[in-house]
GROMACS .gro file of C-alpha atoms in nm:
model
  427
    1MET     CA    1   0.224  -0.290  -0.448
    2ARG     CA    2   0.431  -0.034  -0.506
    3TYR     CA    3   1.662  -1.145  -2.349
    4SER     CA    4   1.644  -1.485  -2.237
    5ILE     CA    5   1.483  -1.598  -1.971
    6VAL     CA    6   1.705  -1.776  -1.873
    7SER     CA    7   2.074  -1.649  -1.780
    8SER     CA    8   2.383  -1.764  -1.849
    9VAL     CA    9   2.485  -1.837  -1.515
   10LEU     CA   10   2.130  -2.059  -1.469
   11LEU     CA   11   2.250  -2.213  -1.818
   12ALA     CA   12   2.568  -2.305  -1.682
   13GLN     CA   13   2.417  -2.500  -1.324
   14THR     CA   14   2.321  -2.869  -1.308
   15VAL     CA   15   2.066  -2.745  -1.011
   16SER     CA   16   1.755  -2.574  -1.142
   17ALA     CA   17   1.424  -2.493  -1.060
   18TRP     CA   18   1.155  -2.540  -1.332
   19LEU     CA   19   1.125  -2.207  -1.636
   20PRO     CA   20   0.864  -2.116  -1.879
   21GLN     CA   21   1.017  -2.301  -2.166
   22ASP     CA   22   1.128  -2.657  -1.998
   23ARG     CA   23   0.781  -2.704  -1.958
   24ASP     CA   24   0.701  -2.562  -2.332
   25LEU     CA   25   0.416  -2.331  -2.182
   26ALA     CA   26   0.161  -2.212  -2.426
   27ALA     CA   27   0.105  -1.859  -2.399
   28PHE     CA   28   0.535  -1.886  -2.432
   29ASN     CA   29   0.431  -2.004  -2.794
   30GLN     CA   30   0.367  -1.718  -3.004
   31THR     CA   31   0.191  -1.952  -3.324
   32LEU     CA   32   0.031  -2.174  -3.060
   33ARG     CA   33  -0.133  -1.868  -2.920
   34PHE     CA   34  -0.229  -1.691  -3.252
   35GLU     CA   35  -0.400  -2.007  -3.364
   36LYS     CA   36  -0.602  -1.999  -3.023
   37LEU     CA   37  -0.724  -1.652  -3.140
   38GLY     CA   38  -0.776  -1.808  -3.460
   39LYS     CA   39  -0.563  -1.614  -3.628
   40ARG     CA   40  -0.486  -1.694  -3.978
   41PHE     CA   41  -0.087  -1.619  -3.995
   42GLU     CA   42   0.210  -1.678  -3.807
   43PRO     CA   43   0.397  -1.369  -3.646
   44SER     CA   44   0.740  -1.303  -3.808
   45LEU     CA   45   0.945  -1.263  -3.540
   46PRO     CA   46   1.206  -1.516  -3.315
   47SER     CA   47   1.074  -1.800  -3.249
   48GLY     CA   48   0.922  -1.856  -2.873
   49VAL     CA   49   0.894  -1.511  -2.643
   50THR     CA   50   1.158  -1.568  -2.337
   51LYS     CA   51   1.033  -1.348  -2.147
   52ILE     CA   52   0.793  -1.285  -1.832
   53ARG     CA   53   0.539  -1.010  -1.936
   54GLY     CA   54   0.229  -0.968  -1.717
   55VAL     CA   55   0.026  -0.828  -1.485
   56ASN     CA   56  -0.033  -0.841  -1.108
   57PHE     CA   57  -0.378  -0.928  -0.973
   58GLY     CA   58  -0.436  -0.631  -0.756
   59GLY     CA   59  -0.710  -0.583  -0.463
   60TRP     CA   60  -0.814  -0.898  -0.523
   61LEU     CA   61  -0.744  -1.149  -0.229
   62ILE     CA   62  -0.573  -0.845  -0.075
   63CYS     CA   63  -0.802  -0.520  -0.088
   64GLU     CA   64  -0.683  -0.253  -0.163
   65PRO     CA   65  -0.934   0.071  -0.100
   66TRP     CA   66  -0.755   0.357  -0.305
   67LEU     CA   67  -0.773   0.143  -0.645
   68MET     CA   68  -1.179   0.016  -0.552
   69ALA     CA   69  -1.348   0.277  -0.380
   70ASN     CA   70  -1.683   0.168  -0.503
   71GLU     CA   71  -1.636  -0.224  -0.448
   72TRP     CA   72  -1.509  -0.129  -0.116
   73SER     CA   73  -1.818   0.034   0.030
   74GLN     CA   74  -2.021  -0.256  -0.156
   75MET     CA   75  -1.873  -0.465   0.045
   76GLY     CA   76  -1.974  -0.242   0.357
   77CYS     CA   77  -1.687  -0.157   0.425
   78GLN     CA   78  -1.612   0.298   0.479
   79ALA     CA   79  -1.366   0.477   0.371
   80SER     CA   80  -1.283   0.525   0.715
   81ASP     CA   81  -1.195   0.122   0.735
   82VAL     CA   82  -0.827   0.171   0.542
   83SER     CA   83  -0.737  -0.203   0.514
   84GLU     CA   84  -0.933  -0.554   0.529
   85PHE     CA   85  -0.812  -0.602   0.927
   86ASP     CA   86  -0.990  -0.275   0.981
   87CYS     CA   87  -1.379  -0.341   0.805
   88MET     CA   88  -1.421  -0.643   0.951
   89ARG     CA   89  -1.322  -0.513   1.325
   90ASN     CA   90  -1.524  -0.204   1.247
   91ARG     CA   91  -1.840  -0.357   1.051
   92TYR     CA   92  -1.873  -0.718   1.106
   93SER     CA   93  -1.747  -0.817   1.511
   94GLY     CA   94  -1.898  -1.077   1.683
   95SER     CA   95  -2.257  -1.198   1.545
   96ASN     CA   96  -2.231  -1.004   1.206
   97ARG     CA   97  -1.915  -1.254   1.113
   98ASP     CA   98  -2.122  -1.414   0.886
   99ALA     CA   99  -2.238  -1.096   0.680
  100GLY     CA  100  -1.828  -0.963   0.687
  101ASN     CA  101  -1.702  -1.337   0.543
  102GLN     CA  102  -2.024  -1.326   0.308
  103ALA     CA  103  -1.908  -1.011   0.145
  104PHE     CA  104  -1.552  -1.076   0.137
  105GLU     CA  105  -1.592  -1.416  -0.083
  106ASN     CA  106  -1.833  -1.228  -0.340
  107HIS     CA  107  -1.550  -1.029  -0.365
  108TRP     CA  108  -1.317  -1.319  -0.423
  109ARG     CA  109  -1.573  -1.418  -0.666
  110THR     CA  110  -1.618  -1.167  -0.856
  111TRP     CA  111  -1.343  -0.935  -0.881
  112ILE     CA  112  -1.073  -1.154  -1.044
  113ASN     CA  113  -1.201  -1.498  -1.178
  114PRO     CA  114  -1.104  -1.811  -1.503
  115ASP     CA  115  -1.287  -1.479  -1.786
  116THR     CA  116  -1.016  -1.290  -1.606
  117VAL     CA  117  -0.691  -1.491  -1.703
  118GLN     CA  118  -0.837  -1.563  -2.025
  119SER     CA  119  -0.841  -1.175  -2.119
  120VAL     CA  120  -0.496  -1.118  -1.957
  121HIS     CA  121  -0.345  -1.393  -2.221
  122ASP     CA  122  -0.570  -1.195  -2.492
  123VAL     CA  123  -0.385  -0.942  -2.482
  124GLY     CA  124  -0.026  -1.105  -2.578
  125LEU     CA  125   0.081  -1.168  -2.196
  126ASN     CA  126   0.245  -1.457  -2.029
  127THR     CA  127   0.257  -1.401  -1.669
  128ILE     CA  128   0.025  -1.331  -1.411
  129ARG     CA  129   0.138  -1.248  -1.008
  130ILE     CA  130  -0.113  -1.317  -0.731
  131PRO     CA  131  -0.083  -1.106  -0.405
  132ILE     CA  132  -0.186  -1.318  -0.088
  133GLY     CA  133  -0.198  -1.305   0.309
  134TYR     CA  134  -0.103  -1.500   0.537
  135TRP     CA  135  -0.465  -1.521   0.638
  136SER     CA  136  -0.560  -1.754   0.359
  137TYR     CA  137  -0.401  -2.039   0.585
  138THR     CA  138  -0.612  -1.989   0.857
  139ASP     CA  139  -0.455  -2.231   1.142
  140ILE     CA  140  -0.225  -1.949   1.147
  141VAL     CA  141  -0.425  -1.716   1.229
  142ASP     CA  142  -0.475  -1.563   1.577
  143THR     CA  143  -0.855  -1.521   1.551
  144ALA     CA  144  -0.857  -1.357   1.909
  145SER     CA  145  -0.701  -1.010   1.722
  146GLU     CA  146  -0.664  -1.076   1.385
  147PRO     CA  147  -1.059  -1.047   1.225
  148PHE     CA  148  -0.996  -1.122   0.873
  149ALA     CA  149  -1.285  -1.281   0.707
  150ASP     CA  150  -1.254  -1.654   0.690
  151GLY     CA  151  -0.909  -1.704   0.414
  152ASN     CA  152  -0.993  -2.067   0.407
  153LEU     CA  153  -1.314  -1.912   0.136
  154MET     CA  154  -1.103  -1.770  -0.111
  155LEU     CA  155  -0.925  -2.105  -0.170
  156PRO     CA  156  -1.172  -2.229  -0.444
  157TYR     CA  157  -1.163  -1.880  -0.600
  158LEU     CA  158  -0.767  -1.943  -0.646
  159ASP     CA  159  -0.802  -2.261  -0.748
  160ALA     CA  160  -1.046  -2.178  -1.057
  161VAL     CA  161  -0.788  -1.907  -1.131
  162VAL     CA  162  -0.436  -2.053  -1.130
  163GLN     CA  163  -0.621  -2.376  -1.318
  164LYS     CA  164  -0.751  -2.142  -1.600
  165ALA     CA  165  -0.373  -2.064  -1.618
  166THR     CA  166  -0.250  -2.409  -1.633
  167ASP     CA  167  -0.498  -2.486  -1.922
  168LEU     CA  168  -0.346  -2.151  -2.107
  169GLY     CA  169  -0.001  -2.226  -2.031
  170MET     CA  170   0.051  -1.909  -1.870
  171TYR     CA  171   0.354  -1.898  -1.535
  172VAL     CA  172   0.232  -1.798  -1.259
  173ILE     CA  173   0.379  -1.654  -0.906
  174ILE     CA  174   0.249  -1.679  -0.576
  175ASP     CA  175   0.319  -1.388  -0.382
  176LEU     CA  176   0.317  -1.334  -0.026
  177HIS     CA  177   0.208  -1.007   0.002
  178GLY     CA  178   0.073  -0.961   0.365
  179ALA     CA  179   0.259  -1.118   0.615
  180PRO     CA  180   0.134  -1.122   0.973
  181GLY     CA  181   0.231  -0.836   1.210
  182GLY     CA  182   0.270  -0.620   0.827
  183GLN     CA  183   0.561  -0.585   0.710
  184GLN     CA  184   0.525  -0.226   0.580
  185GLN     CA  185   0.310   0.063   0.719
  186ASP     CA  186   0.087   0.034   0.427
  187VAL     CA  187  -0.240  -0.112   0.360
  188PHE     CA  188  -0.114  -0.338   0.115
  189THR     CA  189  -0.038  -0.586   0.395
  190GLY     CA  190  -0.436  -0.588   0.434
  191GLN     CA  191  -0.375  -0.423   0.764
  192ASN     CA  192  -0.213  -0.063   0.912
  193PRO     CA  193   0.041  -0.147   1.131
  194ASN     CA  194   0.263   0.142   1.291
  195PRO     CA  195   0.492   0.044   1.297
  196ALA     CA  196   0.573  -0.241   1.113
  197GLY     CA  197   0.519  -0.585   1.313
  198PHE     CA  198   0.642  -0.920   1.132
  199PHE     CA  199   0.992  -0.886   1.231
  200ASN     CA  200   0.998  -1.103   1.551
  201ASP     CA  201   1.029  -1.488   1.544
  202TYR     CA  202   0.678  -1.579   1.606
  203ASN     CA  203   0.561  -1.377   1.276
  204PHE     CA  204   0.849  -1.558   1.084
  205GLY     CA  205   0.768  -1.876   1.212
  206ARG     CA  206   0.380  -1.773   1.093
  207SER     CA  207   0.546  -1.661   0.797
  208GLU     CA  208   0.700  -2.026   0.755
  209LYS     CA  209   0.433  -2.208   0.792
  210TRP     CA  210   0.220  -2.062   0.569
  211LEU     CA  211   0.536  -2.086   0.317
  212THR     CA  212   0.549  -2.492   0.413
  213TRP     CA  213   0.170  -2.472   0.306
  214MET     CA  214   0.131  -2.290   0.024
  215THR     CA  215   0.441  -2.526  -0.133
  216ASN     CA  216   0.267  -2.841  -0.050
  217ARG     CA  217  -0.050  -2.674  -0.253
  218ILE     CA  218   0.099  -2.601  -0.517
  219HIS     CA  219   0.274  -2.913  -0.548
  220SER     CA  220  -0.055  -3.189  -0.447
  221ASN     CA  221  -0.341  -2.991  -0.677
  222PRO     CA  222  -0.262  -3.002  -1.041
  223ALA     CA  223  -0.431  -2.682  -1.063
  224TYR     CA  224  -0.104  -2.528  -0.967
  225ALA     CA  225   0.056  -2.714  -1.223
  226SER     CA  226   0.195  -2.347  -1.429
  227VAL     CA  227   0.333  -2.226  -1.069
  228GLY     CA  228   0.618  -2.202  -1.100
  229MET     CA  229   0.752  -1.907  -0.834
  230ILE     CA  230   0.670  -1.795  -0.475
  231GLU     CA  231   0.772  -1.530  -0.323
  232VAL     CA  232   0.895  -1.497   0.082
  233LEU     CA  233   0.799  -1.116   0.141
  234ASN     CA  234   0.674  -0.827  -0.069
  235GLU     CA  235   0.806  -0.494  -0.033
  236PRO     CA  236   0.918  -0.460   0.379
  237VAL     CA  237   1.039  -0.150   0.521
  238SER     CA  238   1.360  -0.035   0.327
  239ARG     CA  239   1.536   0.239   0.351
  240HIS     CA  240   1.397   0.467   0.055
  241ASP     CA  241   1.061   0.454   0.292
  242GLY     CA  242   1.008   0.842   0.494
  243GLY     CA  243   0.871   0.884   0.814
  244ASN     CA  244   1.206   0.689   0.966
  245ARG     CA  245   1.075   0.397   0.900
  246TYR     CA  246   1.378   0.182   0.839
  247PRO     CA  247   1.434   0.000   1.028
  248ALA     CA  248   1.148  -0.124   1.185
  249PRO     CA  249   1.154  -0.297   1.531
  250GLY     CA  250   1.390  -0.616   1.492
  251GLU     CA  251   1.450  -0.587   1.105
  252ASP     CA  252   1.759  -0.549   1.060
  253PRO     CA  253   1.912  -0.788   1.131
  254GLY     CA  254   1.634  -1.041   1.120
  255LEU     CA  255   1.492  -1.014   0.774
  256VAL     CA  256   1.810  -1.122   0.608
  257GLN     CA  257   1.992  -1.335   0.881
  258THR     CA  258   1.689  -1.526   1.049
  259TYR     CA  259   1.364  -1.476   0.816
  260TYR     CA  260   1.502  -1.516   0.457
  261PRO     CA  261   1.706  -1.818   0.517
  262ALA     CA  262   1.440  -1.970   0.740
  263ALA     CA  263   1.180  -1.855   0.484
  264LEU     CA  264   1.381  -2.076   0.212
  265LYS     CA  265   1.476  -2.370   0.411
  266ALA     CA  266   1.041  -2.448   0.430
  267VAL     CA  267   1.009  -2.443   0.065
  268ARG     CA  268   1.300  -2.644   0.043
  269ASP     CA  269   1.199  -2.860   0.317
  270ALA     CA  270   0.841  -2.916   0.165
  271GLU     CA  271   0.989  -2.976  -0.133
  272ALA     CA  272   1.201  -3.302   0.006
  273ASN     CA  273   1.077  -3.538  -0.261
  274VAL     CA  274   1.029  -3.313  -0.563
  275PRO     CA  275   1.265  -3.377  -0.835
  276ASP     CA  276   1.496  -3.054  -0.897
  277ASN     CA  277   1.335  -2.989  -1.249
  278GLN     CA  278   0.944  -2.928  -1.080
  279LYS     CA  279   1.042  -2.781  -0.744
  280LEU     CA  280   0.973  -2.408  -0.758
  281HIS     CA  281   1.207  -2.093  -0.788
  282VAL     CA  282   1.203  -1.890  -0.417
  283GLN     CA  283   1.184  -1.510  -0.468
  284PHE     CA  284   1.350  -1.253  -0.280
  285MET     CA  285   1.295  -0.870  -0.301
  286SER     CA  286   1.598  -0.727  -0.479
  287SER     CA  287   1.854  -0.549  -0.294
  288LYS     CA  288   1.749  -0.216  -0.545
  289TRP     CA  289   1.496  -0.259  -0.268
  290ASP     CA  290   1.702  -0.160  -0.038
  291SER     CA  291   1.560  -0.378   0.263
  292GLY     CA  292   1.904  -0.545   0.304
  293ASP     CA  293   2.068  -0.782   0.032
  294PRO     CA  294   1.922  -1.170   0.060
  295ARG     CA  295   2.228  -1.312  -0.078
  296THR     CA  296   2.414  -1.223   0.231
  297SER     CA  297   2.265  -1.521   0.375
  298ALA     CA  298   2.445  -1.815   0.271
  299ALA     CA  299   2.158  -2.012   0.214
  300VAL     CA  300   2.037  -1.808  -0.028
  301ALA     CA  301   2.331  -1.722  -0.195
  302ASN     CA  302   2.412  -2.107  -0.260
  303ASP     CA  303   2.052  -2.178  -0.372
  304PRO     CA  304   2.062  -2.202  -0.747
  305MET     CA  305   1.688  -2.194  -0.790
  306THR     CA  306   1.613  -1.839  -0.630
  307GLY     CA  307   1.462  -1.583  -0.781
  308PHE     CA  308   1.454  -1.189  -0.724
  309ASP     CA  309   1.227  -0.901  -0.728
  310ASP     CA  310   1.265  -0.561  -0.828
  311HIS     CA  311   1.014  -0.277  -0.797
  312ASN     CA  312   1.060   0.016  -1.023
  313TYR     CA  313   0.788   0.308  -0.954
  314ILE     CA  314   0.978   0.589  -1.172
  315GLY     CA  315   0.685   0.831  -1.126
  316PHE     CA  316   0.764   0.778  -0.746
  317ALA     CA  317   1.123   0.864  -0.748
  318LEU     CA  318   1.211   1.168  -0.909
  319SER     CA  319   1.062   1.526  -0.799
  320GLU     CA  320   0.949   1.671  -1.115
  321THR     CA  321   0.658   1.371  -1.163
  322GLY     CA  322   0.483   1.582  -1.460
  323ASP     CA  323   0.801   1.656  -1.621
  324GLN     CA  324   0.874   1.388  -1.948
  325TYR     CA  325   1.207   1.416  -2.051
  326SER     CA  326   1.272   1.364  -1.677
  327LEU     CA  327   1.033   1.023  -1.682
  328MET     CA  328   1.192   0.873  -1.995
  329HIS     CA  329   1.505   0.969  -1.903
  330SER     CA  330   1.511   0.789  -1.631
  331ALA     CA  331   1.373   0.475  -1.833
  332CYS     CA  332   1.621   0.528  -2.094
  333THR     CA  333   1.885   0.528  -1.906
  334ASP     CA  334   1.866   0.339  -1.594
  335SER     CA  335   1.985  -0.025  -1.533
  336ARG     CA  336   1.764  -0.274  -1.326
  337LEU     CA  337   2.045  -0.479  -1.320
  338VAL     CA  338   2.242  -0.656  -0.978
  339SER     CA  339   2.569  -0.877  -0.988
  340GLY     CA  340   2.442  -1.226  -0.856
  341GLU     CA  341   2.091  -1.207  -0.891
  342ASP     CA  342   1.999  -1.439  -1.145
  343PHE     CA  343   1.602  -1.505  -1.224
  344LEU     CA  344   1.544  -1.104  -1.200
  345ILE     CA  345   1.245  -0.950  -1.334
  346THR     CA  346   1.079  -0.630  -1.222
  347GLY     CA  347   0.752  -0.755  -1.008
  348GLU     CA  348   0.547  -0.443  -0.968
  349TRP     CA  349   0.592  -0.110  -1.183
  350SER     CA  350   0.328   0.125  -1.401
  351MET     CA  351   0.281   0.430  -1.574
  352THR     CA  352   0.195   0.679  -1.241
  353SER     CA  353   0.350   1.025  -1.318
  354GLY     CA  354   0.214   1.362  -1.281
  355VAL     CA  355   0.166   1.360  -1.714
  356ASP     CA  356  -0.194   1.324  -1.797
  357TRP     CA  357  -0.297   1.020  -1.914
  358SER     CA  358  -0.495   1.161  -2.162
  359ASP     CA  359  -0.144   1.184  -2.340
  360ALA     CA  360  -0.146   0.879  -2.550
  361ALA     CA  361   0.182   0.973  -2.765
  362PHE     CA  362   0.351   1.026  -2.448
  363PHE     CA  363   0.214   0.712  -2.229
  364LYS     CA  364   0.297   0.440  -2.557
  365LYS     CA  365   0.671   0.620  -2.558
  366TRP     CA  366   0.699   0.577  -2.178
  367PHE     CA  367   0.545   0.221  -2.178
  368THR     CA  368   0.740   0.099  -2.456
  369ALA     CA  369   1.092   0.275  -2.309
  370GLN     CA  370   1.009   0.120  -1.963
  371GLN     CA  371   0.892  -0.276  -2.162
  372GLN     CA  372   1.284  -0.236  -2.313
  373LEU     CA  373   1.429  -0.137  -1.981
  374TYR     CA  374   1.243  -0.411  -1.794
  375GLU     CA  375   1.368  -0.681  -2.060
  376LYS     CA  376   1.765  -0.557  -2.102
  377PRO     CA  377   1.962  -0.839  -2.167
  378GLY     CA  378   1.993  -1.005  -1.804
  379MET     CA  379   1.659  -0.905  -1.682
  380ASP     CA  380   1.350  -1.171  -1.750
  381GLY     CA  381   1.104  -0.943  -1.737
  382TRP     CA  382   0.813  -0.771  -1.593
  383VAL     CA  383   0.465  -0.760  -1.460
  384TYR     CA  384   0.290  -0.457  -1.427
  385TRP     CA  385   0.096  -0.342  -1.154
  386THR     CA  386  -0.228  -0.369  -1.186
  387TRP     CA  387  -0.443  -0.539  -1.447
  388LYS     CA  388  -0.798  -0.393  -1.278
  389THR     CA  389  -0.879  -0.090  -1.082
  390GLU     CA  390  -1.170   0.154  -1.058
  391LEU     CA  391  -0.938   0.465  -1.123
  392ASN     CA  392  -1.032   0.516  -1.493
  393ASP     CA  393  -0.668   0.575  -1.513
  394PRO     CA  394  -0.441   0.374  -1.760
  395ARG     CA  395  -0.170   0.458  -1.576
  396TRP     CA  396  -0.232   0.169  -1.305
  397THR     CA  397  -0.457  -0.001  -1.508
  398TYR     CA  398  -0.358  -0.245  -1.746
  399SER     CA  399  -0.679  -0.358  -1.902
  400TYR     CA  400  -0.755  -0.002  -1.922
  401ALA     CA  401  -0.445   0.087  -2.113
  402THR     CA  402  -0.467  -0.215  -2.338
  403TYR     CA  403  -0.876  -0.047  -2.427
  404LEU     CA  404  -0.689   0.261  -2.520
  405ASN     CA  405  -0.410   0.144  -2.747
  406TYR     CA  406  -0.117   0.310  -2.522
  407VAL     CA  407   0.010  -0.051  -2.522
  408PRO     CA  408   0.052  -0.374  -2.726
  409THR     CA  409  -0.264  -0.563  -2.734
  410ASP     CA  410  -0.138  -0.822  -2.849
  411ALA     CA  411   0.181  -1.121  -2.846
  412ALA     CA  412   0.309  -1.039  -3.163
  413GLY     CA  413   0.307  -0.592  -3.085
  414LEU     CA  414   0.498  -0.683  -2.722
  415GLU     CA  415   0.813  -0.849  -2.929
  416ASN     CA  416   0.778  -0.601  -3.161
  417ASN     CA  417   0.811  -0.354  -2.883
  418VAL     CA  418   1.149  -0.457  -2.798
  419TYR     CA  419   1.290  -0.308  -3.101
  420GLN     CA  420   1.104   0.034  -3.141
  421ASP     CA  421   1.307   0.350  -3.092
  422VAL     CA  422   1.154   0.572  -2.838
  423CYS     CA  423   1.492   0.672  -2.686
  424ALA     CA  424   1.624   0.917  -2.959
  425GLY     CA  425   1.655   1.215  -2.773
  426PHE     CA  426   1.662   1.070  -2.400
  427THR     CA  427   1.981   0.996  -2.308
   0.00000   0.00000   0.00000
């Protein structure tokens, strides 16, 4: 974890992958949304919503125990099992493997489901980002050394969720969140490698196979009709990581010079017979992530159908995480723009901070300030981390924030938020 959707540069290009408005996705049509919700009025706003406004489905297809302690326990995993890899190895090895598969399948069926997608839609959001691990494609798993639950068992539940998103006209981003060997020393990869073990030809090759497989799945299964972007790697080890993690073995220059162009090629080769206006945007971490600039690869720089993913956790970046002025000042004065990075979204952010979560007045302002930051001209929107947790904390849990009315609860409210003056005194 951790203004127009089409920039003027993209408009000037003759070749482009599809964007939400190209298919008139219903979740981007405010009038249609209000009619479906049984409203008796149309919002008096500029026609159409053109920004990505969404949530991550964190903790679903890759478990993160810190945000789901009760669920983790109910799955038969213990606190010492810090990742999926560890739980399956420690609790469900040998003849007990089938029980582990059942425990994880129960989680995949219930943590997120089509009703969840409906709830996300009904609070005014138009996009979901789905983090997923490479073990979803069982052909590339080394079962002798990688004891993940059988990933093919998650696919019917993934299919049902993206089908519901397609039915509702919501945009979907599929994110390779857990790569072979682990691209970060963090359990969001599904394992807990030390050091990160992704950056070698063997694991690059397995990820390329996963991208080919998922791209074919997206283009051959009608349920995936509103999947418009595939992210080739989430949050690799970066220069802002502590503990001298960067660079991980093989990362520099392997990530930018070898993996990124090969990942792009894997998707484009799978799309060889797909019309340009139906191709996927291929997404890379923004250079602001500081693990290398994807556009230093000519293949990436010259492909007009790329996207970029900025992650910005203000509460982690500041030394005084409880200082309200500093938090607001950062949101009100920062810029996430990077020259040359078109179709740029902030794909992870939250309201995590040292401010007590019960301070409703502050969090309403801070959410609005961050929304405006990620919707500035040149930015294409945002995806909050995350929709659901067991933390009972609106700083991390968008669904709980809507329950508390810390954030707008419909599309009109989110649109109106753009025009609120919350930054006076913080610039």
